[in-house]
Amino acid sequence: MTIKDISEILHAEVLCCEENITHEVHTACGSDMMSDVLAYVKNQSVLLTGLCNPQVVRTAEMMDIICIVFVRGKIPDEGMLELARERGIPLLSTKHRMFNACGLLYDKGLRGGDLK
Amino acid sequence: MSNSIKLTYQVSDDDFTRAGEASSNVKSKLKMMNVPPDAIRKVAISMYEGEINMVIHANGGTITVEISKDCITMVLADKGPGIKNIEQAMQAGFSTAPDNIRTLGFGAGMGLPNMKKYSDEMDIQTEIGVGTTVTMKVYIQ
Ligand SMILES: Nc1ncnc2c1ncn2[C@@H]1O[C@H](COP(=O)(O)OP(=O)(O)OP(=O)(O)O)[C@@H](O)[C@H]1O
Ligand SMILES: [Mg+2]
């Protein structure tokens, strides 16, 4: 699916980098702990998180994650949007909670990727 | 590219939102230099973990990065409290981070083991009350 598909499935608002939402994504991860994202994520291209601070964008940058979805209606501030714009990472915001957001995407074919 | 490039960064502890700026800068420089993506990823993740540690555990410090033809060397030096027991600190899940750090998304005790995993060589020199210097090397294949 594409990032645009994600925004439609989750009724999510695209907050920046609209020009990149046609990019294909195959795997995703969901976590509020950036420590765990850094330690366990391998080649996932989407990060779903309820954490909302600039280190979320930086963690995504380091992990080559190309899209961030904020769950529970979290809205990043201007500083975070700016960081994301510089890196071309679309930020999405959905009202769904983590479990449902992940489930909805899984149902449409997005996967978590391999263990390890 | 015969001679190496040396980059120096001051990491300050007063602004958590800026933590990671140095790693981000190094990552984009390596990209511009056409370093293989695998090596860039290893440097980015290990350096970012180290930079975050300097900010949350050690009041900031200095990072120097040397990029040569076949190797990237990162030296992260701080004047923080030092690490009491390195062996214990290296264990996955060991953390002394306070709860407010956990609400920021860090403090799972995964950083040092992850730095070990993503670097090809890692050395920690530390002294209580004096500071810690972490040196990591990533080889370019
Ligand atoms: N530069 C440092 N100065 C002083 N103590 C450190 C330093 N780096 C790490 N430590 C100590 O080692 C422990 C383990 O570090 P590690 O990076 O593995 O986990 P963490 O930083 O607590 O959590 P995480 O990295 O998962 O966010 C820390 O909790 C801290 O006690
Ligand atoms: Mg750490």
Tab-separated table of C-alpha atoms and ligand atoms in Angstrom:
chain	number	residue	atom	x	y	z
A	1	MET	CA	0.000	0.000	0.000
A	2	THR	CA	0.994	3.638	-0.177
A	3	ILE	CA	1.164	6.275	2.542
A	4	LYS	CA	-1.958	7.755	0.974
A	5	ASP	CA	-3.754	4.433	1.506
A	6	ILE	CA	-2.728	4.523	5.168
A	7	SER	CA	-4.208	7.978	5.558
A	8	GLU	CA	-7.486	6.769	4.063
A	9	ILE	CA	-7.671	3.531	6.074
A	10	LEU	CA	-7.024	5.379	9.337
A	11	HIS	CA	-8.956	8.537	8.412
A	12	ALA	CA	-5.702	10.250	9.222
A	13	GLU	CA	-4.797	13.796	8.461
A	14	VAL	CA	-1.581	14.293	6.469
A	15	LEU	CA	0.237	17.097	8.289
A	16	CYS	CA	3.254	17.548	6.026
A	17	CYS	CA	5.193	16.257	3.027
A	18	GLU	CA	2.072	15.547	0.987
A	19	GLU	CA	4.385	15.261	-2.036
A	20	ASN	CA	5.743	11.978	-0.666
A	21	ILE	CA	2.519	10.139	0.114
A	22	THR	CA	2.517	8.114	-3.083
A	23	HIS	CA	5.504	6.123	-1.748
A	24	GLU	CA	4.962	2.378	-1.284
A	25	VAL	CA	5.262	0.851	2.179
A	26	HIS	CA	5.245	-2.834	3.107
A	27	THR	CA	6.024	-3.094	6.794
A	28	ALA	CA	5.289	-1.126	9.943
A	29	CYS	CA	6.001	-1.052	13.668
A	30	GLY	CA	4.082	0.401	16.603
A	31	SER	CA	5.735	1.669	19.782
A	32	ASP	CA	5.754	4.520	22.269
A	33	MET	CA	9.331	3.690	23.279
A	34	MET	CA	11.974	4.990	20.899
A	35	SER	CA	14.532	2.800	22.727
A	36	ASP	CA	12.651	-0.239	21.457
A	37	VAL	CA	12.255	1.131	17.949
A	38	LEU	CA	16.028	1.652	17.780
A	39	ALA	CA	16.757	-1.796	19.185
A	40	TYR	CA	14.177	-3.990	17.481
A	41	VAL	CA	13.073	-2.380	14.239
A	42	LYS	CA	14.776	-3.642	11.101
A	43	ASN	CA	13.439	-2.485	7.785
A	44	GLN	CA	10.039	-1.171	8.673
A	45	SER	CA	8.988	1.861	6.720
A	46	VAL	CA	6.124	3.113	8.906
A	47	LEU	CA	6.178	3.993	12.612
A	48	LEU	CA	2.915	4.225	14.564
A	49	THR	CA	3.345	5.946	17.918
A	50	GLY	CA	1.523	7.739	20.690
A	51	LEU	CA	4.712	9.578	21.658
A	52	CYS	CA	4.892	13.104	20.343
A	53	ASN	CA	8.307	14.782	20.617
A	54	PRO	CA	11.116	15.661	18.179
A	55	GLN	CA	13.049	12.482	19.001
A	56	VAL	CA	10.317	10.510	17.247
A	57	VAL	CA	11.242	12.224	13.991
A	58	ARG	CA	14.963	11.774	14.632
A	59	THR	CA	14.525	8.102	15.491
A	60	ALA	CA	12.620	7.633	12.235
A	61	GLU	CA	15.401	9.413	10.374
A	62	MET	CA	18.089	7.128	11.842
A	63	MET	CA	16.052	4.005	11.073
A	64	ASP	CA	15.172	5.073	7.508
A	65	ILE	CA	11.480	5.069	8.413
A	66	ILE	CA	9.626	7.044	5.745
A	67	CYS	CA	6.276	7.760	7.431
A	68	ILE	CA	5.115	8.443	11.014
A	69	VAL	CA	1.526	7.993	12.173
A	70	PHE	CA	0.555	9.619	15.478
A	71	VAL	CA	-2.265	7.702	17.151
A	72	ARG	CA	-4.825	8.902	19.733
A	73	GLY	CA	-5.181	12.203	17.922
A	74	LYS	CA	-1.692	13.449	18.849
A	75	ILE	CA	-0.672	16.513	16.841
A	76	PRO	CA	3.050	17.337	16.455
A	77	ASP	CA	4.153	20.911	17.073
A	78	GLU	CA	5.677	23.254	14.512
A	79	GLY	CA	9.228	22.289	15.457
A	80	MET	CA	8.535	18.631	14.745
A	81	LEU	CA	6.809	19.462	11.466
A	82	GLU	CA	9.845	21.435	10.426
A	83	LEU	CA	12.209	18.548	11.260
A	84	ALA	CA	9.995	16.199	9.257
A	85	ARG	CA	9.793	18.584	6.300
A	86	GLU	CA	13.590	18.889	6.141
A	87	ARG	CA	13.764	15.093	5.911
A	88	GLY	CA	10.747	14.611	3.657
A	89	ILE	CA	8.954	12.378	6.164
A	90	PRO	CA	5.146	12.645	6.004
A	91	LEU	CA	3.542	12.982	9.462
A	92	LEU	CA	0.000	11.643	9.822
A	93	SER	CA	-2.414	11.947	12.718
A	94	THR	CA	-5.302	9.580	13.400
A	95	LYS	CA	-7.904	9.514	16.188
A	96	HIS	CA	-7.629	5.707	16.417
A	97	ARG	CA	-5.806	4.206	19.379
A	98	MET	CA	-2.692	2.123	18.809
A	99	PHE	CA	-4.302	-1.334	18.779
A	100	ASN	CA	-7.045	-0.434	16.350
A	101	ALA	CA	-4.763	1.564	14.090
A	102	CYS	CA	-2.354	-1.377	13.784
A	103	GLY	CA	-5.236	-3.822	13.307
A	104	LEU	CA	-6.855	-1.800	10.565
A	105	LEU	CA	-3.588	-1.621	8.625
A	106	TYR	CA	-2.810	-5.311	9.182
A	107	ASP	CA	-6.261	-6.178	7.875
A	108	LYS	CA	-5.459	-4.363	4.651
A	109	GLY	CA	-2.180	-6.224	4.183
A	110	LEU	CA	0.474	-4.193	5.994
A	111	ARG	CA	2.788	-6.457	8.019
A	112	GLY	CA	5.214	-6.147	10.891
A	113	GLY	CA	8.184	-7.718	9.145
A	114	ASP	CA	10.390	-10.559	10.274
A	115	LEU	CA	11.411	-11.259	13.834
A	116	LYS	CA	15.015	-10.238	14.582
B	1	MET	CA	39.531	10.205	-1.040
B	2	SER	CA	42.959	9.603	0.470
B	3	ASN	CA	42.933	11.834	3.521
B	4	SER	CA	40.332	11.638	6.235
B	5	ILE	CA	37.721	14.173	7.309
B	6	LYS	CA	37.281	15.111	10.949
B	7	LEU	CA	34.053	16.548	12.346
B	8	THR	CA	33.516	17.891	15.874
B	9	TYR	CA	30.198	18.494	17.647
B	10	GLN	CA	29.347	19.992	21.014
B	11	VAL	CA	26.371	18.217	22.540
B	12	SER	CA	24.516	20.282	25.128
B	13	ASP	CA	22.296	18.831	27.798
B	14	ASP	CA	19.944	21.749	28.316
B	15	ASP	CA	17.709	21.011	25.367
B	16	PHE	CA	16.439	17.465	24.857
B	17	THR	CA	14.665	18.519	21.661
B	18	ARG	CA	18.053	19.117	20.033
B	19	ALA	CA	19.549	15.757	20.997
B	20	GLY	CA	20.429	13.886	17.841
B	21	GLU	CA	21.423	16.930	15.786
B	22	ALA	CA	25.011	15.724	15.534
B	23	SER	CA	24.009	12.236	14.397
B	24	SER	CA	21.606	13.702	11.884
B	25	ASN	CA	24.331	15.935	10.492
B	26	VAL	CA	26.794	13.051	10.194
B	27	LYS	CA	24.179	10.901	8.491
B	28	SER	CA	23.504	13.496	5.795
B	29	LYS	CA	27.246	14.095	5.269
B	30	LEU	CA	27.884	10.355	4.796
B	31	LYS	CA	25.022	10.217	2.318
B	32	MET	CA	26.532	13.052	0.307
B	33	MET	CA	29.874	11.240	0.321
B	34	ASN	CA	28.197	8.142	-1.122
B	35	VAL	CA	29.181	5.909	1.769
B	36	PRO	CA	27.363	2.535	1.429
B	37	PRO	CA	23.863	2.625	3.036
B	38	ASP	CA	24.656	-0.292	5.337
B	39	ALA	CA	27.585	1.569	6.923
B	40	ILE	CA	25.543	4.774	7.171
B	41	ARG	CA	22.794	2.936	9.014
B	42	LYS	CA	25.271	1.413	11.462
B	43	VAL	CA	26.855	4.796	12.172
B	44	ALA	CA	23.515	6.607	12.445
B	45	ILE	CA	21.985	4.204	14.952
B	46	SER	CA	25.054	3.685	17.139
B	47	MET	CA	25.951	7.380	17.222
B	48	TYR	CA	22.383	8.481	17.934
B	49	GLU	CA	22.131	6.066	20.885
B	50	GLY	CA	25.429	7.407	22.209
B	51	GLU	CA	24.384	11.012	21.705
B	52	ILE	CA	21.100	10.436	23.560
B	53	ASN	CA	23.056	8.806	26.409
B	54	MET	CA	25.315	11.863	26.665
B	55	VAL	CA	22.257	14.087	26.976
B	56	ILE	CA	20.214	12.020	29.438
B	57	HIS	CA	22.987	10.551	31.598
B	58	ALA	CA	26.009	12.842	31.332
B	59	ASN	CA	25.200	16.564	30.845
B	60	GLY	CA	26.332	16.552	27.243
B	61	GLY	CA	29.870	16.503	25.902
B	62	THR	CA	31.877	16.413	22.692
B	63	ILE	CA	31.626	14.064	19.726
B	64	THR	CA	34.328	13.758	17.116
B	65	VAL	CA	33.802	11.740	13.975
B	66	GLU	CA	36.626	10.771	11.671
B	67	ILE	CA	35.732	9.536	8.231
B	68	SER	CA	38.450	7.807	6.259
B	69	LYS	CA	38.356	5.621	3.181
B	70	ASP	CA	37.722	2.360	4.987
B	71	CYS	CA	36.525	3.306	8.463
B	72	ILE	CA	34.336	5.720	10.433
B	73	THR	CA	35.482	6.385	13.986
B	74	MET	CA	33.177	8.035	16.520
B	75	VAL	CA	34.488	9.297	19.865
B	76	LEU	CA	31.845	10.429	22.355
B	77	ALA	CA	33.424	12.080	25.384
B	78	ASP	CA	31.541	13.474	28.375
B	79	LYS	CA	32.330	14.813	31.826
B	80	GLY	CA	29.324	13.121	33.378
B	81	PRO	CA	29.057	10.876	36.445
B	82	GLY	CA	30.770	7.884	34.840
B	83	ILE	CA	29.459	4.322	34.710
B	84	LYS	CA	29.754	2.311	37.937
B	85	ASN	CA	29.625	-1.154	36.396
B	86	ILE	CA	30.151	-1.406	32.641
B	87	GLU	CA	29.242	-5.079	32.457
B	88	GLN	CA	25.915	-4.382	34.110
B	89	ALA	CA	25.297	-1.294	31.953
B	90	MET	CA	25.899	-3.360	28.828
B	91	GLN	CA	23.091	-5.766	29.720
B	92	ALA	CA	19.874	-5.365	27.754
B	93	GLY	CA	17.235	-3.885	30.037
B	94	PHE	CA	19.566	-2.303	32.612
B	95	SER	CA	18.800	1.380	33.024
B	96	THR	CA	19.152	4.035	35.680
B	97	ALA	CA	17.076	6.508	33.667
B	98	PRO	CA	14.448	8.286	35.779
B	99	ASP	CA	10.741	8.058	34.944
B	100	ASN	CA	10.655	11.427	33.213
B	101	ILE	CA	13.093	10.039	30.625
B	102	ARG	CA	10.781	7.082	30.047
B	103	THR	CA	7.897	9.423	29.286
B	104	LEU	CA	10.141	10.895	26.558
B	105	GLY	CA	10.452	7.454	24.931
B	106	PHE	CA	13.873	6.400	26.250
B	107	GLY	CA	15.321	4.522	29.197
B	108	ALA	CA	14.652	0.885	28.294
B	109	GLY	CA	18.296	-0.056	28.839
B	110	MET	CA	18.737	-0.962	25.196
B	111	GLY	CA	21.167	1.730	24.044
B	112	LEU	CA	24.591	0.329	24.948
B	113	PRO	CA	23.812	-3.217	23.701
B	114	ASN	CA	22.470	-1.663	20.513
B	115	MET	CA	25.659	0.407	20.069
B	116	LYS	CA	27.661	-2.792	20.475
B	117	LYS	CA	25.467	-4.525	17.903
B	118	TYR	CA	25.670	-1.818	15.250
B	119	SER	CA	29.346	-0.882	15.606
B	120	ASP	CA	32.188	-3.134	14.486
B	121	GLU	CA	34.342	-2.164	17.457
B	122	MET	CA	33.386	-0.490	20.704
B	123	ASP	CA	35.412	0.594	23.706
B	124	ILE	CA	34.246	2.330	26.887
B	125	GLN	CA	36.597	4.226	29.190
B	126	THR	CA	34.921	5.553	32.310
B	127	GLU	CA	35.774	6.956	35.699
B	128	ILE	CA	33.304	7.783	38.444
B	129	GLY	CA	32.927	11.541	38.850
B	130	VAL	CA	35.215	12.240	35.892
B	131	GLY	CA	33.391	11.104	32.781
B	132	THR	CA	32.957	8.546	30.064
B	133	THR	CA	34.482	8.159	26.617
B	134	VAL	CA	32.865	5.756	24.192
B	135	THR	CA	34.781	4.968	21.005
B	136	MET	CA	33.041	3.146	18.170
B	137	LYS	CA	34.287	2.098	14.763
B	138	VAL	CA	32.294	1.129	11.697
B	139	TYR	CA	34.198	-0.350	8.772
B	140	ILE	CA	33.292	0.506	5.212
B	141	GLN	CA	33.259	-2.652	3.130
C	1	LIG	N1	27.568	8.442	29.004
C	1	LIG	C1	27.116	7.864	30.128
C	1	LIG	N2	27.418	8.395	31.339
C	1	LIG	C2	26.967	7.837	32.485
C	1	LIG	N3	26.205	6.727	32.522
C	1	LIG	C3	25.860	6.160	31.347
C	1	LIG	C4	26.284	6.693	30.102
C	1	LIG	N4	25.808	5.898	29.124
C	1	LIG	C5	25.109	4.936	29.728
C	1	LIG	N5	25.131	5.080	31.075
C	1	LIG	C6	24.548	4.169	32.099
C	1	LIG	O1	24.320	2.896	31.512
C	1	LIG	C7	22.929	2.567	31.582
C	1	LIG	C8	22.538	1.763	30.345
C	1	LIG	O2	22.641	2.605	29.180
C	1	LIG	P1	21.748	2.248	27.914
C	1	LIG	O3	22.017	3.247	26.853
C	1	LIG	O4	21.960	0.810	27.583
C	1	LIG	O5	20.260	2.383	28.467
C	1	LIG	P2	19.417	3.706	28.782
C	1	LIG	O6	20.080	4.887	28.196
C	1	LIG	O7	19.165	3.733	30.229
C	1	LIG	O8	18.057	3.406	28.011
C	1	LIG	P3	17.866	3.437	26.396
C	1	LIG	O9	19.199	3.515	25.779
C	1	LIG	O10	17.147	2.159	26.086
C	1	LIG	O11	17.032	4.635	26.119
C	1	LIG	C9	22.214	3.879	31.725
C	1	LIG	O12	20.924	3.756	32.317
C	1	LIG	C10	23.194	4.657	32.592
C	1	LIG	O13	23.092	4.253	33.943
C	2	MG	MG	20.689	4.847	26.167
